[in-house]
Short mmCIF file of C-alpha atoms in Angstrom, two decimals:
data_model
loop_
_atom_site.label_atom_id
_atom_site.label_comp_id
_atom_site.label_asym_id
_atom_site.label_seq_id
_atom_site.Cartn_x
_atom_site.Cartn_y
_atom_site.Cartn_z
CA MET G 1260 -16.89 51.28 -31.62
CA LYS G 1261 -15.96 54.86 -30.82
CA SER G 1262 -13.41 56.77 -32.89
CA LYS G 1263 -9.77 56.10 -32.06
CA LYS G 1264 -8.17 58.44 -29.59
CA ASN G 1265 -4.82 60.09 -30.30
CA LEU G 1266 -2.79 57.95 -27.93
CA GLN G 1267 0.81 56.80 -28.09
CA SER G 1268 1.30 53.02 -28.18
CA PHE G 1269 2.81 53.04 -24.68
CA SER G 1270 -0.32 54.70 -23.27
CA ILE G 1271 -2.55 52.18 -25.03
CA LEU G 1272 -0.58 49.26 -23.64
CA ALA G 1273 -0.59 50.80 -20.17
CA GLY G 1274 -4.36 51.23 -20.33
CA ILE G 1275 -4.90 47.60 -21.26
CA VAL G 1276 -2.60 46.37 -18.53
CA MET G 1277 -4.29 48.59 -15.93
CA THR G 1278 -7.78 47.47 -16.94
CA VAL G 1279 -6.84 43.82 -16.66
CA PHE G 1280 -4.98 44.42 -13.41
CA LEU G 1281 -7.89 46.18 -11.71
CA SER G 1282 -10.33 43.45 -12.67
CA SER G 1283 -8.31 40.26 -12.42
CA CYS G 1284 -6.63 41.13 -9.12
CA GLU G 1285 -9.81 41.76 -7.15
CA LYS G 1286 -9.75 39.67 -3.98
CA ASP G 1287 -12.71 38.21 -2.14
CA PRO G 1288 -15.22 39.35 -1.24
CA VAL G 1289 -16.38 40.49 -4.68
CA THR G 1290 -18.92 43.26 -4.02
CA LEU G 1291 -21.61 45.07 -6.01
CA ALA G 1292 -22.38 48.74 -5.38
CA LEU G 1293 -25.92 49.73 -6.40
CA HIS G 1294 -28.49 52.34 -5.47
CA GLU G 1295 -32.28 52.17 -5.41
CA PRO G 1296 -34.37 53.59 -6.99
CA ILE G 1297 -32.09 53.77 -10.00
CA HIS G 1298 -33.50 57.14 -11.22
CA PRO G 1299 -35.16 58.80 -8.21
CA THR G 1300 -37.41 61.82 -8.26
CA SER G 1301 -36.22 64.95 -6.48
CA SER G 1302 -38.09 63.96 -3.31
CA GLN G 1303 -37.45 60.20 -3.19
CA GLN G 1304 -35.21 58.64 -0.58
CA VAL G 1305 -32.28 56.69 -2.01
CA THR G 1306 -30.73 53.58 -0.53
CA TYR G 1307 -27.09 52.73 -1.22
CA ASN G 1308 -26.30 49.02 -1.09
CA LEU G 1309 -23.03 47.15 -1.09
CA THR G 1310 -23.72 43.46 -1.62
CA LYS G 1311 -21.18 40.67 -1.18
CA VAL G 1312 -21.26 38.33 -4.17
CA THR G 1313 -18.58 36.01 -2.81
CA SER G 1314 -17.60 35.07 0.72
CA GLY G 1315 -14.94 36.96 2.62
CA SER G 1316 -14.62 39.57 5.29
CA ILE G 1317 -14.58 43.37 5.17
CA ASP G 1318 -12.41 45.13 7.75
CA SER G 1319 -13.92 48.56 7.22
CA ALA G 1320 -16.07 50.53 4.81
CA LYS G 1321 -16.89 54.18 4.24
CA LEU G 1322 -19.67 55.69 2.12
CA TYR G 1323 -19.30 59.20 0.72
CA GLU G 1324 -21.66 61.36 -1.31
CA GLN G 1325 -21.35 64.52 -3.40
CA VAL G 1326 -24.38 66.36 -4.82
CA SER G 1327 -23.99 68.81 -7.71
CA THR G 1328 -26.47 70.96 -9.62
CA ILE G 1329 -26.74 70.75 -13.41
CA ASN G 1330 -28.60 73.03 -15.84
CA SER G 1331 -30.40 72.42 -19.14
CA SER G 1332 -27.16 72.87 -21.09
CA GLY G 1333 -25.43 70.12 -19.14
CA THR G 1334 -23.23 72.53 -17.20
CA ILE G 1335 -22.48 71.93 -13.54
CA THR G 1336 -23.52 75.19 -11.86
CA SER G 1337 -22.53 74.21 -8.32
CA THR G 1338 -20.55 71.38 -6.82
CA GLY G 1339 -21.34 70.14 -3.36
CA SER G 1340 -18.81 69.01 -0.81
CA ASP G 1341 -17.71 65.41 -0.36
CA VAL G 1342 -19.74 64.19 2.63
CA LEU G 1343 -19.07 61.08 4.68
CA LEU G 1344 -22.45 59.38 5.15
CA GLN G 1345 -21.52 56.35 7.24
CA THR G 1346 -18.62 54.24 8.46
CA TRP G 1347 -18.66 50.50 9.17
CA THR G 1348 -16.09 48.53 11.17
CA SER G 1349 -15.89 44.75 10.66
CA PRO G 1350 -19.42 44.44 9.24
CA SER G 1351 -20.76 40.90 9.18
CA GLY G 1352 -22.94 41.07 6.07
CA ASP G 1353 -24.11 43.32 3.25
CA LEU G 1354 -24.03 47.09 3.81
CA SER G 1355 -26.87 49.54 3.33
CA HIS G 1356 -27.51 53.22 3.96
CA THR G 1357 -30.74 55.15 3.26
CA LYS G 1358 -30.85 58.91 2.84
CA SER G 1359 -33.45 60.52 5.06
CA SER G 1360 -34.75 62.80 2.28
CA GLY G 1361 -34.52 63.39 -1.47
CA HIS G 1362 -31.72 65.29 -3.17
CA GLY G 1363 -33.81 67.96 -4.93
CA SER G 1364 -34.23 68.91 -8.57
CA ASN G 1365 -31.57 69.10 -11.29
CA LYS G 1366 -29.04 67.10 -9.30
CA LEU G 1367 -26.16 64.84 -10.21
CA VAL G 1368 -25.22 62.61 -7.29
CA THR G 1369 -21.92 60.78 -6.97
CA TYR G 1370 -21.44 58.22 -4.24
CA ARG G 1371 -18.25 56.40 -3.37
CA TRP G 1372 -17.62 53.24 -1.39
CA GLU G 1373 -14.15 52.83 0.10
CA ILE G 1374 -13.65 49.27 1.30
CA THR G 1375 -10.76 47.64 3.12
CA THR G 1376 -10.47 43.86 3.22
CA PRO G 1377 -7.70 41.68 4.69
CA ASP G 1378 -6.07 41.56 1.24
CA GLN G 1379 -6.70 44.92 -0.44
CA SER G 1380 -8.50 48.26 -0.56
CA LYS G 1381 -11.21 48.88 -3.17
CA THR G 1382 -13.11 51.95 -4.32
CA PHE G 1383 -16.38 52.06 -6.26
CA GLU G 1384 -17.67 55.43 -7.53
CA VAL G 1385 -21.04 55.82 -9.25
CA THR G 1386 -22.91 58.87 -10.58
CA TYR G 1387 -26.66 59.16 -11.19
CA ALA G 1388 -29.17 61.94 -11.89
CA THR G 1389 -32.43 62.80 -10.18
CA ARG G 1390 -35.61 62.88 -12.22
CA PRO G 1391 -36.60 64.75 -14.33
CA TYR G 1392 -33.19 65.18 -15.94
CA PRO G 1393 -32.89 68.81 -17.09
CA VAL G 1394 -30.39 68.43 -19.95
CA THR G 1395 -32.31 68.94 -23.17
CA ASN G 1396 -32.70 65.89 -25.42
CA MET G 1397 -30.06 63.86 -23.60
CA PRO G 1398 -30.45 60.58 -21.68
CA ALA G 1399 -30.09 60.72 -17.91
CA PRO G 1400 -27.11 58.97 -16.35
CA VAL G 1401 -28.42 56.43 -13.84
CA TYR G 1402 -25.32 54.31 -13.17
CA CYS G 1403 -22.15 55.81 -14.60
CA GLN G 1404 -18.60 54.86 -13.64
CA GLY G 1405 -16.21 55.92 -16.38
CA ASP G 1406 -15.44 58.17 -19.33
CA PRO G 1407 -17.91 57.35 -22.13
CA ASP G 1408 -14.92 56.96 -24.47
CA ASP G 1409 -13.49 54.14 -22.35
CA VAL G 1410 -16.47 52.01 -21.33
CA PHE G 1411 -19.62 50.54 -22.85
CA ASP G 1412 -22.52 53.00 -22.75
CA VAL G 1413 -26.00 51.46 -22.64
CA VAL G 1414 -29.19 53.56 -22.94
CA PHE G 1415 -32.53 52.15 -21.79
CA ILE G 1416 -35.35 53.50 -24.01
CA PRO G 1417 -39.01 53.14 -22.99
CA ASP G 1418 -41.30 51.77 -25.67
CA THR G 1419 -44.54 53.57 -26.57
CA ASP G 1420 -46.42 50.50 -25.31
CA ILE G 1421 -45.28 50.97 -21.70
CA THR G 1422 -48.22 52.02 -19.55
CA THR G 1423 -46.60 52.26 -16.12
CA MET G 1424 -43.28 54.07 -16.08
CA SER G 1425 -42.50 52.96 -12.52
CA ASN G 1426 -42.32 49.38 -13.85
CA PHE G 1427 -39.94 50.56 -16.55
CA TYR G 1428 -37.62 52.21 -14.00
CA ASP G 1429 -37.72 49.11 -11.79
CA ASN G 1430 -36.80 46.92 -14.75
CA CYS G 1431 -33.93 49.20 -15.73
CA HIS G 1432 -32.55 48.57 -12.24
CA GLY G 1433 -33.27 44.87 -12.70
CA ALA G 1434 -31.45 44.75 -16.04
CA ILE G 1435 -28.33 46.12 -14.36
CA GLU G 1436 -28.44 44.04 -11.18
CA GLU G 1437 -30.06 40.82 -12.41
CA ALA G 1438 -28.52 40.63 -15.89
CA PHE G 1439 -25.29 42.58 -16.58
CA PHE G 1440 -24.05 42.34 -12.99
CA ASP G 1441 -25.33 38.80 -12.42
CA GLU G 1442 -23.91 36.94 -15.42
CA PRO G 1443 -20.40 35.99 -14.18
CA HIS G 1444 -18.29 37.29 -17.06
CA THR G 1445 -20.01 40.64 -17.54
CA ARG G 1446 -20.01 41.03 -13.75
CA PHE G 1447 -16.23 40.53 -13.89
CA TRP G 1448 -16.09 43.56 -16.21
CA ARG G 1449 -18.76 45.52 -14.29
CA ARG G 1450 -16.61 48.66 -14.06
CA GLN G 1451 -16.72 48.88 -17.86
CA TYR G 1452 -20.37 49.92 -18.20
CA ASN G 1453 -22.31 53.18 -18.00
CA PHE G 1454 -26.11 53.03 -17.98
CA TYR G 1455 -28.58 55.78 -18.93
CA ILE G 1456 -32.36 56.20 -19.16
CA ASN G 1457 -33.92 58.05 -22.08
CA LYS G 1458 -37.02 60.21 -21.59
CA GLN G 1459 -38.12 60.10 -25.23
CA LYS G 1460 -39.79 56.87 -26.34
CA GLY G 1461 -39.30 54.58 -29.33
CA THR G 1462 -41.25 51.64 -30.74
CA ALA G 1463 -39.95 48.10 -31.10
CA THR G 1464 -40.90 46.03 -34.15
CA ASP G 1465 -41.40 42.26 -34.14
CA TYR G 1466 -38.63 40.64 -36.20
CA ASP G 1467 -41.25 38.68 -38.15
CA ASP G 1468 -43.07 41.90 -39.08
CA ILE G 1469 -40.16 43.94 -40.42
CA ALA G 1470 -41.37 43.53 -44.01
CA THR G 1471 -44.71 45.17 -43.21
CA ASP G 1472 -43.97 47.43 -40.23
CA GLY G 1473 -40.34 48.36 -40.85
CA THR G 1474 -37.47 48.19 -38.38
CA HIS G 1475 -37.39 49.58 -34.84
CA GLN G 1476 -38.63 53.17 -34.61
CA VAL G 1477 -36.06 55.29 -32.80
CA PRO G 1478 -36.82 58.08 -30.29
CA SER G 1479 -36.87 61.68 -31.47
CA ASN G 1480 -33.50 62.39 -29.84
CA ASN G 1481 -31.81 59.36 -31.40
CA ALA G 1482 -29.05 61.51 -32.93
CA ASN G 1483 -27.96 62.39 -29.40
CA LEU G 1484 -27.65 58.73 -28.48
CA ALA G 1485 -24.93 58.02 -31.04
CA PHE G 1486 -22.29 57.91 -28.30
CA ALA G 1487 -23.83 54.71 -26.88
CA GLU G 1488 -22.79 51.30 -28.13
CA GLY G 1489 -26.06 49.85 -26.89
CA ARG G 1490 -29.56 51.37 -27.17
CA VAL G 1491 -32.25 49.13 -25.69
CA LEU G 1492 -35.94 49.45 -26.58
CA MET G 1493 -37.68 48.00 -23.52
CA HIS G 1494 -41.28 47.05 -24.22
CA GLU G 1495 -44.29 45.23 -22.74
CA ASN G 1496 -45.74 43.50 -25.83
CA ASN G 1497 -44.78 39.93 -26.70
CA LEU G 1498 -42.41 40.35 -29.66
CA ARG G 1499 -39.66 38.42 -31.38
CA ASP G 1500 -36.76 40.67 -30.40
CA TYR G 1501 -33.70 41.45 -32.49
CA ALA G 1502 -30.68 43.72 -32.76
CA SER G 1503 -30.00 46.11 -35.63
CA GLY G 1504 -26.59 47.61 -35.16
CA GLY G 1505 -26.44 49.03 -31.64
CA LEU G 1506 -30.24 49.27 -31.37
CA PHE G 1507 -32.02 46.23 -29.94
CA SER G 1508 -35.21 45.29 -28.17
CA THR G 1509 -36.34 43.20 -25.21
CA GLU G 1510 -39.41 42.71 -23.10
CA MET G 1511 -38.45 44.82 -20.13
CA GLN G 1512 -38.56 41.94 -17.63
CA ASN G 1513 -36.53 39.51 -19.79
CA ARG G 1514 -33.02 39.24 -18.41
CA GLY G 1515 -32.06 36.47 -20.83
CA THR G 1516 -33.16 38.43 -23.89
CA ILE G 1517 -31.27 41.58 -22.93
CA MET G 1518 -28.10 39.56 -22.43
CA HIS G 1519 -28.55 37.71 -25.74
CA GLU G 1520 -29.23 40.88 -27.72
CA SER G 1521 -26.40 42.69 -25.91
CA GLY G 1522 -24.19 39.88 -27.17
CA HIS G 1523 -24.96 41.06 -30.70
CA ALA G 1524 -25.01 44.82 -30.11
CA LEU G 1525 -22.08 45.27 -27.72
CA TYR G 1526 -19.73 42.40 -28.48
CA ASP G 1527 -20.56 41.39 -32.10
CA LEU G 1528 -21.38 37.83 -31.04
CA ALA G 1529 -23.29 35.74 -33.59
CA ASP G 1530 -26.27 33.50 -32.87
CA GLU G 1531 -25.58 29.93 -31.82
CA TYR G 1532 -28.80 28.22 -32.88
CA GLY G 1533 -30.12 26.92 -36.18
CA GLY G 1534 -32.13 29.57 -37.98
CA GLY G 1535 -30.14 32.40 -36.41
CA VAL G 1536 -27.77 34.88 -38.04
CA HIS G 1537 -24.23 33.58 -38.44
CA TRP G 1538 -20.89 35.13 -39.32
CA GLU G 1539 -17.23 34.79 -38.34
CA GLU G 1540 -15.52 37.72 -36.64
CA THR G 1541 -11.87 38.36 -37.50
CA ASN G 1542 -10.87 38.34 -33.84
CA TYR G 1543 -12.20 35.83 -31.30
CA PRO G 1544 -15.26 34.58 -33.21
CA ASN G 1545 -17.98 32.36 -31.75
CA ASN G 1546 -19.13 31.02 -35.18
CA TRP G 1547 -17.07 29.18 -37.81
CA PRO G 1548 -18.05 28.44 -41.45
CA THR G 1549 -16.63 24.90 -41.55
CA LEU G 1550 -16.32 21.98 -39.17
CA ALA G 1551 -12.55 21.99 -39.66
CA ASP G 1552 -12.31 25.66 -38.65
CA ALA G 1553 -14.35 25.07 -35.50
CA GLN G 1554 -12.33 21.98 -34.59
CA ALA G 1555 -9.08 23.91 -35.04
CA ALA G 1556 -10.41 26.69 -32.79
CA GLY G 1557 -11.29 24.10 -30.16
CA ASN G 1558 -7.59 23.93 -29.27
CA ASN G 1559 -7.48 27.64 -28.35
CA TYR G 1560 -9.35 27.58 -25.02
CA GLY G 1561 -7.21 25.34 -22.84
CA SER G 1562 -9.18 22.73 -20.94
CA CYS G 1563 -12.44 24.62 -21.51
CA LYS G 1564 -12.90 23.38 -25.08
CA SER G 1565 -11.64 20.68 -27.43
CA PRO G 1566 -12.09 19.92 -31.15
CA SER G 1567 -14.79 17.39 -30.27
CA ASP G 1568 -17.02 20.24 -29.05
CA ALA G 1569 -17.49 21.52 -32.61
CA THR G 1570 -21.18 21.20 -33.52
CA GLU G 1571 -23.25 22.34 -36.48
CA MET G 1572 -26.05 24.74 -35.60
CA GLY G 1573 -29.09 23.04 -37.05
CA SER G 1574 -28.55 22.61 -40.79
CA SER G 1575 -27.05 26.07 -41.21
CA GLY G 1576 -23.62 24.94 -42.39
CA TRP G 1577 -22.16 26.97 -39.51
CA TYR G 1578 -20.46 25.58 -36.41
CA HIS G 1579 -19.88 26.58 -32.80
CA LEU G 1580 -18.12 25.25 -29.71
CA CYS G 1581 -20.32 26.55 -26.92
CA VAL G 1582 -22.58 24.49 -24.69
CA SER G 1583 -26.26 24.12 -25.58
CA ASN G 1584 -27.40 26.68 -22.99
CA CYS G 1585 -24.81 29.35 -23.79
CA GLN G 1586 -26.37 32.82 -23.63
CA MET G 1587 -26.02 33.16 -27.41
CA VAL G 1588 -28.27 30.12 -27.79
CA THR G 1589 -30.94 31.17 -25.31
CA SER G 1590 -33.09 34.18 -24.45
CA GLY G 1591 -36.21 34.76 -22.36
CA LEU G 1592 -37.02 35.62 -18.77
CA THR G 1593 -33.85 34.37 -17.07
CA HIS G 1594 -30.28 34.61 -18.29
CA THR G 1595 -27.80 31.77 -18.61
CA GLU G 1596 -24.04 32.28 -19.00
CA TYR G 1597 -21.66 32.96 -21.87
CA ASP G 1598 -19.40 30.00 -22.66
CA CYS G 1599 -15.64 30.23 -23.27
CA PRO G 1600 -15.55 31.43 -26.92
CA CYS G 1601 -18.11 34.12 -26.10
CA LYS G 1602 -16.22 35.15 -22.97
CA SER G 1603 -13.04 35.54 -25.02
CA ARG G 1604 -14.89 37.76 -27.51
CA ILE G 1605 -16.36 39.87 -24.69
CA THR G 1606 -12.94 40.38 -23.11
CA TYR G 1607 -11.51 41.39 -26.48
CA THR G 1608 -14.26 43.95 -27.12
CA VAL G 1609 -14.04 45.39 -23.59
CA LEU G 1610 -10.33 46.07 -24.06
CA ASP G 1611 -10.72 47.20 -27.66
CA ASN G 1612 -13.48 49.60 -26.64
CA ALA G 1613 -11.26 51.10 -23.95
CA ILE G 1614 -8.59 52.17 -26.44
CA ASN G 1615 -10.54 52.91 -29.64
#
């Protein structure tokens, strides 16, 4: 986690209450704001999409855009005006707007959706950079929503085995839309993530080959990635992936693996299968060292869990409460969902990350 800010206790409490309020009080329709391509070149057209995840009507929507210029030092040298791109009145479905031309070189683009529904007004603001990103040895923001001190920062790192970078960029978009923003609980907290793409490459190591090949090889600018809780080596080769601290690996198309390894790297969730790595977190664990401990915890999740759900993971001597297809049991091409103990841990870490 990041270093603790110098905040008074009242401010900390207010921040927690506001975070929960903004997320838990969202009324239908739940919507996702995304752009494509996720990291466009200076000349590529960009499409802004607002997708309805749940049913419900939208009374009106407005899409704004602001384009700024950034130099190699990371300084904004000029700030464009806030431009209204399009207005919708009583739209019947998802919303989309495509820019007629690219934004140019060395640009940071911020777009903002303002949505009015029968029950509330909502605003989504996202910043991304055009490619190539000019700031020396820093990852490019491709979907950023909040202060890096307050949200989870995730950097996608291309592996040296990637042969077609366009596939890598497409799968970065897919990891956001089809994994983090598709799994129900992390989608609930979708405002609490910033995503970046690194230009420098690293090399993922197969977990079974650590003894001979060593651990993951980090990119040359790794020291500048220390701000990020999650650094993801996305590769093409068929490897047994693993997390080491905040650095983890996944085949770039595997949405289940990125969610499983994010469970370790971002939320300190332990494995939930025999032969995995097990431990008990002090706050909101998903593993317990005895059957009695797991059974006692089964009373803490309302109707979601009961003591009878306590199960040993293989012959490990460790116990869990989650269902057999919880995301911390599975990995692979498609993601599953986090079960109740994991969801409680994720919520705890989201709020803890926002104030520490």
